Amino acid sequence: MNKTEYMRTREIKIAFQEFDKLEELSATDKKLVEAARVASNNAYAPYSHFHVGAALLLENGEIVEGNNQENADFTDGLCAERVALFYAHSKFPNVSVVAIAVSAKNHNGLVKEPAQPCGSCRQVMVETEVRFQKPIRIILDGSESIQILDGAESLLPLAFKPKALG
């Protein structure tokens, strides 16, 4: 027997909504994206000059913001998404996250393509969903399109989860 007799090919499909302009979003999503854009103004990014803001809508109605914080030793910096999530978890430990908006700008202004969270941020979003047993609506902002995904598994479909510790 050869190994192709045991192999299966599987496919993962990811669906998301895409909008051309901020004005096309619901009032709540628009407010969250605007908060993320404002949060990016306060990012500490003297090395990359890539300013990222994140805004979370919590189940209690609070909006919590975060932005990237760089360090000369790049491994010691922290992304906007994790800053916002960790702050929210420390201030509101028992309140779930309903949605997160992520926005980024560089020397040209708002990035054209939607800002994409790094792998570590994706994993933290997955853990937040596991913690509260609720998906997080993810809004990724760009000047030419805005993408909305229904849950972190859309960003990290083969995520490491507690059941793997088994």
mmCIF file of C-alpha atoms in Angstrom:
data_model
loop_
_atom_site.group_PDB
_atom_site.id
_atom_site.type_symbol
_atom_site.label_atom_id
_atom_site.label_comp_id
_atom_site.label_asym_id
_atom_site.label_seq_id
_atom_site.Cartn_x
_atom_site.Cartn_y
_atom_site.Cartn_z
ATOM 1 C CA MET A 1 0.000 0.000 0.000
ATOM 2 C CA ASN A 2 1.187 3.490 -0.707
ATOM 3 C CA LYS A 3 0.518 6.435 1.539
ATOM 4 C CA THR A 4 -1.994 8.079 -0.817
ATOM 5 C CA GLU A 5 -4.451 5.319 0.089
ATOM 6 C CA TYR A 6 -4.575 6.726 3.622
ATOM 7 C CA MET A 7 -4.513 10.392 2.748
ATOM 8 C CA ARG A 8 -7.599 12.560 2.567
ATOM 9 C CA THR A 9 -7.744 16.058 1.204
ATOM 10 C CA ARG A 10 -9.905 18.469 3.152
ATOM 11 C CA GLU A 11 -10.783 22.034 2.464
ATOM 12 C CA ILE A 12 -11.447 24.987 4.729
ATOM 13 C CA LYS A 13 -13.593 27.803 3.375
ATOM 14 C CA ILE A 14 -13.857 31.175 5.019
ATOM 15 C CA ALA A 15 -16.792 33.465 4.358
ATOM 16 C CA PHE A 16 -16.820 37.148 5.203
ATOM 17 C CA GLN A 17 -18.753 40.265 4.372
ATOM 18 C CA GLU A 18 -17.008 43.055 2.503
ATOM 19 C CA PHE A 19 -17.972 46.710 2.313
ATOM 20 C CA ASP A 20 -16.473 49.489 0.208
ATOM 21 C CA LYS A 21 -17.006 52.385 2.601
ATOM 22 C CA LEU A 22 -17.404 53.082 6.286
ATOM 23 C CA GLU A 23 -20.826 54.609 5.624
ATOM 24 C CA GLU A 24 -22.152 51.197 4.495
ATOM 25 C CA LEU A 25 -21.689 49.696 7.980
ATOM 26 C CA SER A 26 -24.284 49.561 10.724
ATOM 27 C CA ALA A 27 -24.141 52.437 13.210
ATOM 28 C CA THR A 28 -22.571 50.177 15.856
ATOM 29 C CA ASP A 29 -19.882 48.809 13.520
ATOM 30 C CA LYS A 30 -19.149 52.299 12.180
ATOM 31 C CA LYS A 31 -18.708 53.632 15.735
ATOM 32 C CA LEU A 32 -16.324 50.781 16.553
ATOM 33 C CA VAL A 33 -14.201 51.318 13.422
ATOM 34 C CA GLU A 34 -14.040 55.040 14.149
ATOM 35 C CA ALA A 35 -12.861 54.258 17.700
ATOM 36 C CA ALA A 36 -10.158 51.942 16.313
ATOM 37 C CA ARG A 37 -9.016 54.664 13.916
ATOM 38 C CA VAL A 38 -8.764 57.158 16.778
ATOM 39 C CA ALA A 39 -6.917 54.604 18.921
ATOM 40 C CA SER A 40 -4.323 54.182 16.167
ATOM 41 C CA ASN A 41 -3.401 57.859 16.627
ATOM 42 C CA ASN A 42 -2.021 57.031 20.082
ATOM 43 C CA ALA A 43 0.063 54.036 19.008
ATOM 44 C CA TYR A 44 3.716 54.030 19.988
ATOM 45 C CA ALA A 45 5.353 52.982 16.714
ATOM 46 C CA PRO A 46 8.671 54.839 16.359
ATOM 47 C CA TYR A 47 10.334 51.945 14.509
ATOM 48 C CA SER A 48 7.787 50.575 12.053
ATOM 49 C CA HIS A 49 5.699 53.757 11.737
ATOM 50 C CA PHE A 50 2.764 51.356 11.384
ATOM 51 C CA HIS A 51 0.088 52.616 13.772
ATOM 52 C CA VAL A 52 -2.618 50.109 14.688
ATOM 53 C CA GLY A 53 -5.714 50.715 16.759
ATOM 54 C CA ALA A 54 -8.232 48.223 18.078
ATOM 55 C CA ALA A 55 -11.608 48.862 19.640
ATOM 56 C CA LEU A 56 -13.685 46.265 21.449
ATOM 57 C CA LEU A 57 -17.404 46.340 22.071
ATOM 58 C CA LEU A 58 -18.086 44.503 25.298
ATOM 59 C CA GLU A 59 -21.340 42.807 26.238
ATOM 60 C CA ASN A 60 -21.981 45.503 28.857
ATOM 61 C CA GLY A 61 -21.857 48.203 26.138
ATOM 62 C CA GLU A 62 -18.401 49.496 27.050
ATOM 63 C CA ILE A 63 -15.945 50.264 24.252
ATOM 64 C CA VAL A 64 -12.339 49.482 25.144
ATOM 65 C CA GLU A 65 -9.480 50.673 22.946
ATOM 66 C CA GLY A 66 -5.893 49.604 22.489
ATOM 67 C CA ASN A 67 -3.002 50.383 20.168
ATOM 68 C CA ASN A 68 0.322 48.866 19.302
ATOM 69 C CA GLN A 69 3.234 49.542 21.636
ATOM 70 C CA GLU A 70 6.638 48.973 20.055
ATOM 71 C CA ASN A 71 9.998 48.433 21.672
ATOM 72 C CA ALA A 72 13.552 48.648 20.320
ATOM 73 C CA ASP A 73 13.656 44.892 20.971
ATOM 74 C CA PHE A 74 10.780 44.093 18.628
ATOM 75 C CA THR A 75 9.870 40.917 20.530
ATOM 76 C CA ASP A 76 8.919 43.011 23.564
ATOM 77 C CA GLY A 77 6.292 45.090 21.771
ATOM 78 C CA LEU A 78 2.593 44.315 21.841
ATOM 79 C CA CYS A 79 -0.097 44.535 19.189
ATOM 80 C CA ALA A 80 -3.190 46.727 19.470
ATOM 81 C CA GLU A 81 -5.579 43.770 19.548
ATOM 82 C CA ARG A 82 -3.870 42.135 22.523
ATOM 83 C CA VAL A 83 -3.475 45.443 24.365
ATOM 84 C CA ALA A 84 -7.246 45.996 24.053
ATOM 85 C CA LEU A 85 -8.190 42.404 24.891
ATOM 86 C CA PHE A 86 -5.902 42.146 27.914
ATOM 87 C CA TYR A 87 -7.046 45.527 29.222
ATOM 88 C CA ALA A 88 -10.689 44.524 28.796
ATOM 89 C CA HIS A 89 -10.089 41.224 30.597
ATOM 90 C CA SER A 90 -8.334 42.993 33.482
ATOM 91 C CA LYS A 91 -10.966 45.729 33.880
ATOM 92 C CA PHE A 92 -14.054 43.617 33.029
ATOM 93 C CA PRO A 93 -12.971 40.016 33.771
ATOM 94 C CA ASN A 94 -16.446 38.505 33.474
ATOM 95 C CA VAL A 95 -17.699 40.463 30.462
ATOM 96 C CA SER A 96 -17.537 38.913 27.003
ATOM 97 C CA VAL A 97 -16.313 40.649 23.865
ATOM 98 C CA VAL A 98 -19.042 41.159 21.259
ATOM 99 C CA ALA A 99 -16.892 42.683 18.498
ATOM 100 C CA ILE A 100 -13.430 43.992 17.701
ATOM 101 C CA ALA A 101 -12.482 46.518 15.036
ATOM 102 C CA VAL A 102 -8.883 46.808 13.831
ATOM 103 C CA SER A 103 -7.554 49.766 11.885
ATOM 104 C CA ALA A 104 -4.021 50.632 10.743
ATOM 105 C CA LYS A 105 -2.228 53.476 9.086
ATOM 106 C CA ASN A 106 1.222 54.088 7.739
ATOM 107 C CA HIS A 107 2.985 57.157 6.338
ATOM 108 C CA ASN A 108 0.335 57.326 3.561
ATOM 109 C CA GLY A 109 -2.612 57.294 5.995
ATOM 110 C CA LEU A 110 -5.174 54.526 6.418
ATOM 111 C CA VAL A 111 -3.919 51.293 4.832
ATOM 112 C CA LYS A 112 -5.674 50.296 1.605
ATOM 113 C CA GLU A 113 -6.237 46.628 2.427
ATOM 114 C CA PRO A 114 -7.967 45.661 5.682
ATOM 115 C CA ALA A 115 -5.616 45.445 8.653
ATOM 116 C CA GLN A 116 -4.968 41.782 9.466
ATOM 117 C CA PRO A 117 -4.198 40.581 13.004
ATOM 118 C CA CYS A 118 -0.977 38.648 13.525
ATOM 119 C CA GLY A 119 -1.009 34.984 14.544
ATOM 120 C CA SER A 120 -0.593 35.727 18.253
ATOM 121 C CA CYS A 121 -3.540 38.118 18.232
ATOM 122 C CA ARG A 122 -5.643 35.563 16.376
ATOM 123 C CA GLN A 123 -4.823 32.960 19.026
ATOM 124 C CA VAL A 124 -5.761 35.363 21.840
ATOM 125 C CA MET A 125 -9.078 36.079 20.093
ATOM 126 C CA VAL A 126 -9.736 32.339 19.883
ATOM 127 C CA GLU A 127 -8.946 31.957 23.588
ATOM 128 C CA THR A 128 -11.343 34.824 24.383
ATOM 129 C CA GLU A 129 -14.081 33.034 22.451
ATOM 130 C CA VAL A 130 -13.343 29.800 24.310
ATOM 131 C CA ARG A 131 -13.329 31.639 27.640
ATOM 132 C CA PHE A 132 -16.765 33.176 27.140
ATOM 133 C CA GLN A 133 -18.216 30.529 24.794
ATOM 134 C CA LYS A 134 -19.216 33.248 22.302
ATOM 135 C CA PRO A 135 -17.832 34.223 18.898
ATOM 136 C CA ILE A 136 -16.358 37.690 18.418
ATOM 137 C CA ARG A 137 -17.475 39.743 15.412
ATOM 138 C CA ILE A 138 -14.242 40.876 13.725
ATOM 139 C CA ILE A 139 -14.143 44.071 11.663
ATOM 140 C CA LEU A 140 -10.974 44.666 9.639
ATOM 141 C CA ASP A 141 -10.615 48.206 8.346
ATOM 142 C CA GLY A 142 -8.959 49.488 5.185
ATOM 143 C CA SER A 143 -9.477 52.519 2.963
ATOM 144 C CA GLU A 144 -10.541 50.418 -0.041
ATOM 145 C CA SER A 145 -12.568 47.784 1.788
ATOM 146 C CA ILE A 146 -13.776 46.703 5.200
ATOM 147 C CA GLN A 147 -14.130 43.004 5.978
ATOM 148 C CA ILE A 148 -16.377 41.527 8.668
ATOM 149 C CA LEU A 149 -15.916 37.980 9.919
ATOM 150 C CA ASP A 150 -18.114 36.037 12.306
ATOM 151 C CA GLY A 151 -15.601 34.675 14.760
ATOM 152 C CA ALA A 152 -11.903 34.153 15.275
ATOM 153 C CA GLU A 153 -11.974 30.695 13.698
ATOM 154 C CA SER A 154 -12.453 32.485 10.386
ATOM 155 C CA LEU A 155 -9.006 33.994 10.951
ATOM 156 C CA LEU A 156 -7.439 30.912 12.530
ATOM 157 C CA PRO A 157 -9.412 27.841 11.464
ATOM 158 C CA LEU A 158 -7.014 25.265 12.926
ATOM 159 C CA ALA A 159 -6.496 27.079 16.209
ATOM 160 C CA PHE A 160 -4.883 25.557 19.271
ATOM 161 C CA LYS A 161 -7.640 25.095 21.861
ATOM 162 C CA PRO A 162 -7.809 23.757 25.421
ATOM 163 C CA LYS A 163 -9.057 20.353 24.258
ATOM 164 C CA ALA A 164 -5.623 19.840 22.639
ATOM 165 C CA LEU A 165 -4.109 19.803 26.125
ATOM 166 C CA GLY A 166 -6.154 16.775 26.741
#
